[in-house]
CSV table of C-alpha atoms in Angstrom, one decimal:
chain,number,residue,atom,x,y,z
S,1,MET,CA,-17.9,-0.9,24.4
S,2,GLU,CA,-20.4,1.9,23.6
S,3,ASN,CA,-23.0,1.9,20.6
S,4,ALA,CA,-21.0,3.7,18.3
S,5,ASP,CA,-17.6,1.9,19.3
S,6,TRP,CA,-18.4,-1.0,17.0
S,7,ILE,CA,-17.1,0.5,13.9
S,8,TYR,CA,-13.4,0.8,15.5
S,9,MET,CA,-13.5,-2.7,17.1
S,10,PRO,CA,-10.5,-4.9,16.4
S,11,LEU,CA,-10.5,-7.7,13.9
S,12,SER,CA,-11.6,-11.1,15.4
S,13,GLY,CA,-9.3,-14.1,15.4
S,14,GLN,CA,-5.9,-14.5,16.5
S,15,ASP,CA,-3.8,-12.1,14.5
S,16,ARG,CA,-2.1,-10.0,17.3
S,17,GLU,CA,0.7,-8.9,14.9
S,18,LEU,CA,-1.6,-7.3,12.4
S,19,GLU,CA,-3.5,-5.6,15.2
S,20,SER,CA,-0.4,-4.2,16.6
S,21,ILE,CA,0.9,-3.0,13.1
S,22,LEU,CA,-2.6,-1.4,12.7
S,23,GLY,CA,-2.4,0.3,16.0
S,24,LYS,CA,0.8,2.0,15.1
S,25,VAL,CA,-0.6,3.0,11.7
S,26,GLU,CA,-3.6,4.5,13.4
S,27,ASP,CA,-1.2,6.5,15.5
S,28,ALA,CA,0.9,7.5,12.7
S,29,LEU,CA,-2.3,8.7,10.6
S,30,GLY,CA,-3.8,10.3,13.6
S,31,PHE,CA,-7.1,8.7,13.2
S,32,LYS,CA,-8.9,5.2,14.0
S,33,LEU,CA,-9.5,2.8,11.1
S,34,PHE,CA,-13.0,1.3,10.8
S,35,ILE,CA,-13.8,-2.3,11.2
S,36,TRP,CA,-14.4,-2.6,7.4
S,37,GLN,CA,-10.9,-1.2,6.8
S,38,LYS,CA,-9.1,-3.6,8.9
S,39,THR,CA,-11.1,-6.6,7.5
S,40,TYR,CA,-10.2,-5.3,3.9
S,41,ILE,CA,-6.6,-5.1,4.8
S,42,ALA,CA,-6.4,-8.6,6.7
S,43,GLN,CA,-8.6,-10.4,4.0
S,44,GLY,CA,-8.7,-8.5,0.7
S,45,HIS,CA,-12.4,-7.7,0.6
S,46,PHE,CA,-15.1,-5.7,2.4
S,47,ARG,CA,-17.0,-2.6,0.5
S,48,GLN,CA,-17.6,0.2,2.7
S,49,TYR,CA,-16.5,3.8,3.3
S,50,GLY,CA,-12.7,4.2,3.5
S,51,ALA,CA,-12.0,1.7,0.9
S,52,THR,CA,-9.2,3.7,-0.7
S,53,THR,CA,-7.5,4.4,2.6
S,54,ALA,CA,-7.7,0.4,3.3
S,55,GLN,CA,-6.4,-0.4,-0.4
S,56,VAL,CA,-3.4,2.1,0.0
S,57,LEU,CA,-2.5,0.5,3.5
S,58,LYS,CA,-2.8,-3.0,2.0
S,59,ASP,CA,-0.4,-1.9,-0.9
S,60,LEU,CA,1.9,-0.2,1.4
S,61,LEU,CA,2.2,-2.8,4.1
S,62,GLN,CA,3.3,-5.6,1.4
S,63,VAL,CA,6.8,-4.3,2.3
S,64,ASP,CA,8.3,-7.5,0.6
S,65,ALA,CA,6.4,-6.9,-2.6
S,66,PRO,CA,8.2,-5.5,-5.7
S,67,PRO,CA,8.2,-1.5,-5.7
S,68,LEU,CA,5.1,0.0,-7.3
S,69,ASP,CA,5.7,2.4,-10.4
S,70,TYR,CA,3.9,5.8,-10.2
S,71,SER,CA,6.7,7.5,-12.0
S,72,LYS,CA,4.5,8.7,-14.9
S,73,ARG,CA,1.2,10.3,-14.4
S,74,THR,CA,-1.9,8.9,-16.0
S,75,GLY,CA,-4.0,11.8,-16.4
S,76,ASN,CA,-6.8,9.9,-14.9
S,77,HIS,CA,-8.3,12.0,-12.0
S,78,ILE,CA,-9.3,9.0,-9.9
S,79,GLN,CA,-5.8,7.6,-10.3
S,80,GLU,CA,-4.1,10.6,-9.5
S,81,LEU,CA,-6.1,11.2,-6.3
S,82,TYR,CA,-5.2,7.6,-5.5
S,83,ARG,CA,-1.5,8.1,-6.1
S,84,ASP,CA,-1.4,11.5,-4.0
S,85,GLU,CA,-3.2,9.6,-1.0
S,86,LEU,CA,-0.7,6.8,-1.4
S,87,ARG,CA,2.0,9.3,-1.2
S,88,GLU,CA,0.7,11.1,1.7
S,89,ILE,CA,0.0,8.0,3.8
S,90,LYS,CA,3.6,6.6,3.0
S,91,ARG,CA,5.2,9.8,4.2
S,92,LYS,CA,3.4,9.6,7.5
S,93,LEU,CA,3.8,5.9,8.1
S,94,ASN,CA,7.6,6.3,7.1
S,95,GLN,CA,8.0,9.2,9.4
S,96,ALA,CA,6.3,7.0,12.3
S,97,GLY,CA,8.9,4.6,11.6
S,98,ILE,CA,6.7,2.0,10.0
S,99,GLN,CA,8.2,0.1,7.0
S,100,THR,CA,6.5,0.5,3.6
S,101,ARG,CA,6.8,-1.0,0.3
S,102,GLY,CA,8.9,0.8,-2.1
S,103,VAL,CA,7.2,3.2,-4.5
S,104,PHE,CA,8.6,5.3,-7.4
S,105,PHE,CA,6.9,8.7,-7.6
S,106,SER,CA,9.4,10.1,-10.2
S,107,VAL,CA,11.4,8.7,-13.1
S,108,LYS,CA,14.5,9.9,-11.2
S,109,GLU,CA,13.6,7.7,-8.0
S,110,LYS,CA,13.2,4.8,-10.3
S,111,ASN,CA,16.4,5.2,-12.2
S,112,ASP,CA,18.3,5.8,-8.9
S,113,PHE,CA,16.9,2.6,-7.6
S,114,MET,CA,17.9,0.8,-10.7
S,115,GLU,CA,21.5,2.2,-10.7
S,116,ASN,CA,21.8,1.3,-6.9
S,117,ARG,CA,20.8,-2.1,-7.8
S,118,ARG,CA,23.3,-2.2,-10.6
S,119,LEU,CA,26.1,-1.0,-8.2
S,120,LYS,CA,25.3,-4.0,-6.0
S,121,GLY,CA,25.7,-6.4,-8.5
S,122,PHE,CA,21.9,-7.2,-9.2
S,123,THR,CA,20.8,-7.4,-12.6
S,124,VAL,CA,17.4,-8.9,-12.3
S,125,LEU,CA,14.7,-7.7,-9.8
S,126,PRO,CA,13.3,-10.6,-7.7
S,127,HIS,CA,9.9,-10.4,-9.5
S,128,GLU,CA,11.4,-10.1,-13.0
S,129,LYS,CA,12.0,-14.0,-13.1
S,130,GLU,CA,8.2,-14.5,-12.2
S,131,ARG,CA,7.1,-12.1,-14.8
S,132,SER,CA,9.3,-14.0,-17.5
S,133,MET,CA,7.4,-17.1,-16.5
S,134,GLY,CA,4.1,-15.6,-16.9
S,135,ILE,CA,3.4,-15.1,-13.1
S,136,ARG,CA,1.8,-11.9,-12.2
S,137,TYR,CA,2.1,-10.4,-8.7
S,138,GLY,CA,-1.1,-9.5,-7.0
S,139,GLU,CA,-4.1,-7.7,-8.8
S,140,ARG,CA,-4.7,-4.3,-9.8
S,141,ASN,CA,-8.0,-2.4,-9.6
S,142,SER,CA,-9.3,0.9,-11.0
S,143,PHE,CA,-8.3,2.7,-7.8
S,144,ASN,CA,-4.7,1.4,-7.9
S,145,PRO,CA,-3.1,1.8,-11.2
S,146,GLY,CA,0.4,1.3,-9.7
S,147,LYS,CA,2.3,-1.5,-11.3
S,148,PRO,CA,4.7,-3.6,-9.5
S,149,PHE,CA,8.0,-2.6,-11.2
């Protein structure tokens, strides 16, 4: 490994499945992830450059989590940048065949999702039962205003 290559090194440990997914993500995005981005995705903490990309990937790779609701714009410049970055990365990952979490970028998408669930006979989203019991899914931060639907 050359001196500058350390910033792209693989995660330490035995999580070969995550390394494989991150390799596909890098191919889809057209650039390598820094070690601190990979660490953040795997462990949920590490503060360096690329934190926004890592947060977006962490959100999008939680494919079984409730959809994120970005159907209404916030007017907050930083939150809008995050929303736009999330949309672009999601597009690239989906185009590369990588499964991502559901995200509503418009009221129409949200309504279509709800109508589709109603037609299939679902009346309650999986996380709504948890919400009614006072259980919150995940944590939000200032970069990520998206709320699980």
